[in-house]
Amino acid sequence: MDRTFFKSAKAKILIIILVVFAGFLLRGRLDGLYEKQQTRQGAGEVNVYSDGERVGRGLSYAENVPEDHPILGAFYEEYPEAEVLVACEEDLTDDGLKDLVVIFATTEDDEHVGSENLGRHKHIRLTVAVDSGDGKVYQFTDPIPAPVENQKIQFQNIDKKDEIEFVLQGQKDNKVGYGIFRVVEGETVNLFGEGMEDC
């Protein structure tokens, strides 16, 4: 009798209704868990970016300083021919004084330029203007290569002590990279990165 019941149309309809009902219950429970997790983690809003293809959480990048910023003025005195692309300030050296991370374009060749590119085009570089203590004199770290396009900076105290690190992200064509940097004894040191050499 059990076999004939499971072979009947009524049994098949009953099984389908039970499966659909169980699916609705499972979906409701999963939605509830998702909402609870979002509440616990904060407002996890999803952004659709301008290209319409990517989604993700909004990231808080550092804002550029205004053109009349005093440290930027000191930078232009040091590099009068430079074209500033990004300039963001933070106390990187944990001395209570603001420093300035500057990404700039320059036509000056340096040791980072390969012989095939000497004198050919602009080079993108990064330097940090470190406040010497009086708010007027700044020491600049040696310029190092920086990504060519879409440069963004985030300041983070990754190890939760002393100097603050900064994350530099950028790209060249379709290649994306990032690096985590810290100013150590007047030099910009790359602590960790991925894909920066391609950018």
PDB file of C-alpha atoms in Angstrom, residues 12-113:
ATOM      1  CA  LYS A  12       3.722  13.419  -5.899  1.00  0.00           C
ATOM      2  CA  ILE A  13       1.783  16.679  -5.555  1.00  0.00           C
ATOM      3  CA  LEU A  14       2.014  16.439  -1.755  1.00  0.00           C
ATOM      4  CA  ILE A  15       5.789  15.895  -1.917  1.00  0.00           C
ATOM      5  CA  ILE A  16       6.201  18.887  -4.263  1.00  0.00           C
ATOM      6  CA  ILE A  17       4.123  21.089  -1.939  1.00  0.00           C
ATOM      7  CA  LEU A  18       6.213  19.989   1.060  1.00  0.00           C
ATOM      8  CA  VAL A  19       9.490  20.692  -0.773  1.00  0.00           C
ATOM      9  CA  VAL A  20       8.287  24.154  -1.860  1.00  0.00           C
ATOM     10  CA  PHE A  21       7.078  24.915   1.681  1.00  0.00           C
ATOM     11  CA  ALA A  22      10.428  23.786   3.146  1.00  0.00           C
ATOM     12  CA  GLY A  23      12.207  26.015   0.596  1.00  0.00           C
ATOM     13  CA  PHE A  24      10.183  29.042   1.710  1.00  0.00           C
ATOM     14  CA  LEU A  25      10.968  28.307   5.348  1.00  0.00           C
ATOM     15  CA  LEU A  26      14.685  27.898   4.609  1.00  0.00           C
ATOM     16  CA  ARG A  27      14.742  31.113   2.555  1.00  0.00           C
ATOM     17  CA  GLY A  28      13.067  33.063   5.379  1.00  0.00           C
ATOM     18  CA  ARG A  29      15.564  31.720   7.911  1.00  0.00           C
ATOM     19  CA  LEU A  30      18.560  32.570   5.682  1.00  0.00           C
ATOM     20  CA  ASP A  31      17.221  36.107   5.114  1.00  0.00           C
ATOM     21  CA  GLY A  32      16.870  36.522   8.878  1.00  0.00           C
ATOM     22  CA  LEU A  33      20.451  35.338   9.466  1.00  0.00           C
ATOM     23  CA  TYR A  34      21.748  37.679   6.774  1.00  0.00           C
ATOM     24  CA  GLU A  35      19.963  40.699   8.290  1.00  0.00           C
ATOM     25  CA  LYS A  36      21.250  39.793  11.755  1.00  0.00           C
ATOM     26  CA  GLN A  37      24.818  39.542  10.434  1.00  0.00           C
ATOM     27  CA  GLN A  38      24.539  42.901   8.646  1.00  0.00           C
ATOM     28  CA  THR A  39      23.276  44.538  11.836  1.00  0.00           C
ATOM     29  CA  ARG A  40      26.175  43.058  13.792  1.00  0.00           C
ATOM     30  CA  GLN A  41      28.791  44.231  11.275  1.00  0.00           C
ATOM     31  CA  GLY A  42      27.294  47.678  10.737  1.00  0.00           C
ATOM     32  CA  ALA A  43      25.557  49.169   7.778  1.00  0.00           C
ATOM     33  CA  GLY A  44      27.027  46.999   5.045  1.00  0.00           C
ATOM     34  CA  GLU A  45      25.654  48.921   2.103  1.00  0.00           C
ATOM     35  CA  VAL A  46      26.478  47.706  -1.366  1.00  0.00           C
ATOM     36  CA  ASN A  47      27.619  50.237  -3.912  1.00  0.00           C
ATOM     37  CA  VAL A  48      27.386  49.929  -7.674  1.00  0.00           C
ATOM     38  CA  TYR A  49      30.364  51.765  -9.123  1.00  0.00           C
ATOM     39  CA  SER A  50      30.316  54.099 -12.090  1.00  0.00           C
ATOM     40  CA  ASP A  51      31.181  51.372 -14.574  1.00  0.00           C
ATOM     41  CA  GLY A  52      27.990  49.569 -13.510  1.00  0.00           C
ATOM     42  CA  GLU A  53      29.720  46.205 -13.337  1.00  0.00           C
ATOM     43  CA  ARG A  54      31.316  46.046  -9.892  1.00  0.00           C
ATOM     44  CA  VAL A  55      29.668  45.947  -6.516  1.00  0.00           C
ATOM     45  CA  GLY A  56      31.252  46.226  -3.119  1.00  0.00           C
ATOM     46  CA  ARG A  57      31.538  48.061   0.135  1.00  0.00           C
ATOM     47  CA  GLY A  58      32.492  51.728  -0.017  1.00  0.00           C
ATOM     48  CA  LEU A  59      36.084  52.325   1.075  1.00  0.00           C
ATOM     49  CA  SER A  60      37.261  55.433   2.893  1.00  0.00           C
ATOM     50  CA  TYR A  61      40.166  56.896   0.965  1.00  0.00           C
ATOM     51  CA  ALA A  62      42.085  59.923   2.178  1.00  0.00           C
ATOM     52  CA  GLU A  63      41.066  63.251   0.688  1.00  0.00           C
ATOM     53  CA  ASN A  64      43.434  65.533  -1.197  1.00  0.00           C
ATOM     54  CA  VAL A  65      44.627  68.672   0.552  1.00  0.00           C
ATOM     55  CA  PRO A  66      43.689  72.021  -1.031  1.00  0.00           C
ATOM     56  CA  GLU A  67      46.070  73.691  -3.518  1.00  0.00           C
ATOM     57  CA  ASP A  68      47.023  76.383  -0.999  1.00  0.00           C
ATOM     58  CA  HIS A  69      48.100  73.869   1.671  1.00  0.00           C
ATOM     59  CA  PRO A  70      51.426  74.984   3.261  1.00  0.00           C
ATOM     60  CA  ILE A  71      53.136  71.589   2.954  1.00  0.00           C
ATOM     61  CA  LEU A  72      52.105  71.411  -0.695  1.00  0.00           C
ATOM     62  CA  GLY A  73      53.740  74.820  -1.137  1.00  0.00           C
ATOM     63  CA  ALA A  74      56.970  73.392   0.312  1.00  0.00           C
ATOM     64  CA  PHE A  75      56.660  70.468  -2.114  1.00  0.00           C
ATOM     65  CA  TYR A  76      56.418  72.829  -5.107  1.00  0.00           C
ATOM     66  CA  GLU A  77      59.554  74.622  -3.903  1.00  0.00           C
ATOM     67  CA  GLU A  78      61.385  71.278  -3.862  1.00  0.00           C
ATOM     68  CA  TYR A  79      59.863  70.004  -7.138  1.00  0.00           C
ATOM     69  CA  PRO A  80      58.848  73.097  -9.171  1.00  0.00           C
ATOM     70  CA  GLU A  81      58.240  71.152 -12.404  1.00  0.00           C
ATOM     71  CA  ALA A  82      56.101  68.428 -10.811  1.00  0.00           C
ATOM     72  CA  GLU A  83      52.434  67.850 -11.523  1.00  0.00           C
ATOM     73  CA  VAL A  84      50.694  66.765  -8.307  1.00  0.00           C
ATOM     74  CA  LEU A  85      48.216  63.921  -8.770  1.00  0.00           C
ATOM     75  CA  VAL A  86      47.421  63.023  -5.142  1.00  0.00           C
ATOM     76  CA  ALA A  87      48.396  64.809  -1.910  1.00  0.00           C
ATOM     77  CA  CYS A  88      47.054  63.557   1.439  1.00  0.00           C
ATOM     78  CA  GLU A  89      48.144  64.467   4.963  1.00  0.00           C
ATOM     79  CA  GLU A  90      48.489  62.436   8.151  1.00  0.00           C
ATOM     80  CA  ASP A  91      50.879  62.161  11.095  1.00  0.00           C
ATOM     81  CA  LEU A  92      52.897  59.262   9.702  1.00  0.00           C
ATOM     82  CA  THR A  93      55.859  59.545  12.066  1.00  0.00           C
ATOM     83  CA  ASP A  94      53.874  59.640  15.336  1.00  0.00           C
ATOM     84  CA  ASP A  95      55.366  62.972  16.405  1.00  0.00           C
ATOM     85  CA  GLY A  96      52.117  64.953  16.552  1.00  0.00           C
ATOM     86  CA  LEU A  97      52.875  66.809  13.297  1.00  0.00           C
ATOM     87  CA  LYS A  98      51.170  66.320   9.960  1.00  0.00           C
ATOM     88  CA  ASP A  99      53.173  64.880   7.076  1.00  0.00           C
ATOM     89  CA  LEU A 100      52.155  64.847   3.414  1.00  0.00           C
ATOM     90  CA  VAL A 101      52.126  61.904   1.014  1.00  0.00           C
ATOM     91  CA  VAL A 102      52.470  63.215  -2.543  1.00  0.00           C
ATOM     92  CA  ILE A 103      52.093  61.295  -5.784  1.00  0.00           C
ATOM     93  CA  PHE A 104      53.303  63.345  -8.713  1.00  0.00           C
ATOM     94  CA  ALA A 105      54.249  63.203 -12.377  1.00  0.00           C
ATOM     95  CA  THR A 106      57.699  64.335 -13.426  1.00  0.00           C
ATOM     96  CA  THR A 107      59.756  64.337 -16.623  1.00  0.00           C
ATOM     97  CA  GLU A 108      63.003  64.048 -14.664  1.00  0.00           C
ATOM     98  CA  ASP A 109      64.699  60.696 -15.114  1.00  0.00           C
ATOM     99  CA  ASP A 110      65.955  58.877 -12.023  1.00  0.00           C
ATOM    100  CA  GLU A 111      67.465  55.520 -11.078  1.00  0.00           C
ATOM    101  CA  HIS A 112      64.045  53.855 -11.400  1.00  0.00           C
ATOM    102  CA  VAL A 113      63.778  54.637 -15.128  1.00  0.00           C
TER     103      VAL A 113
END
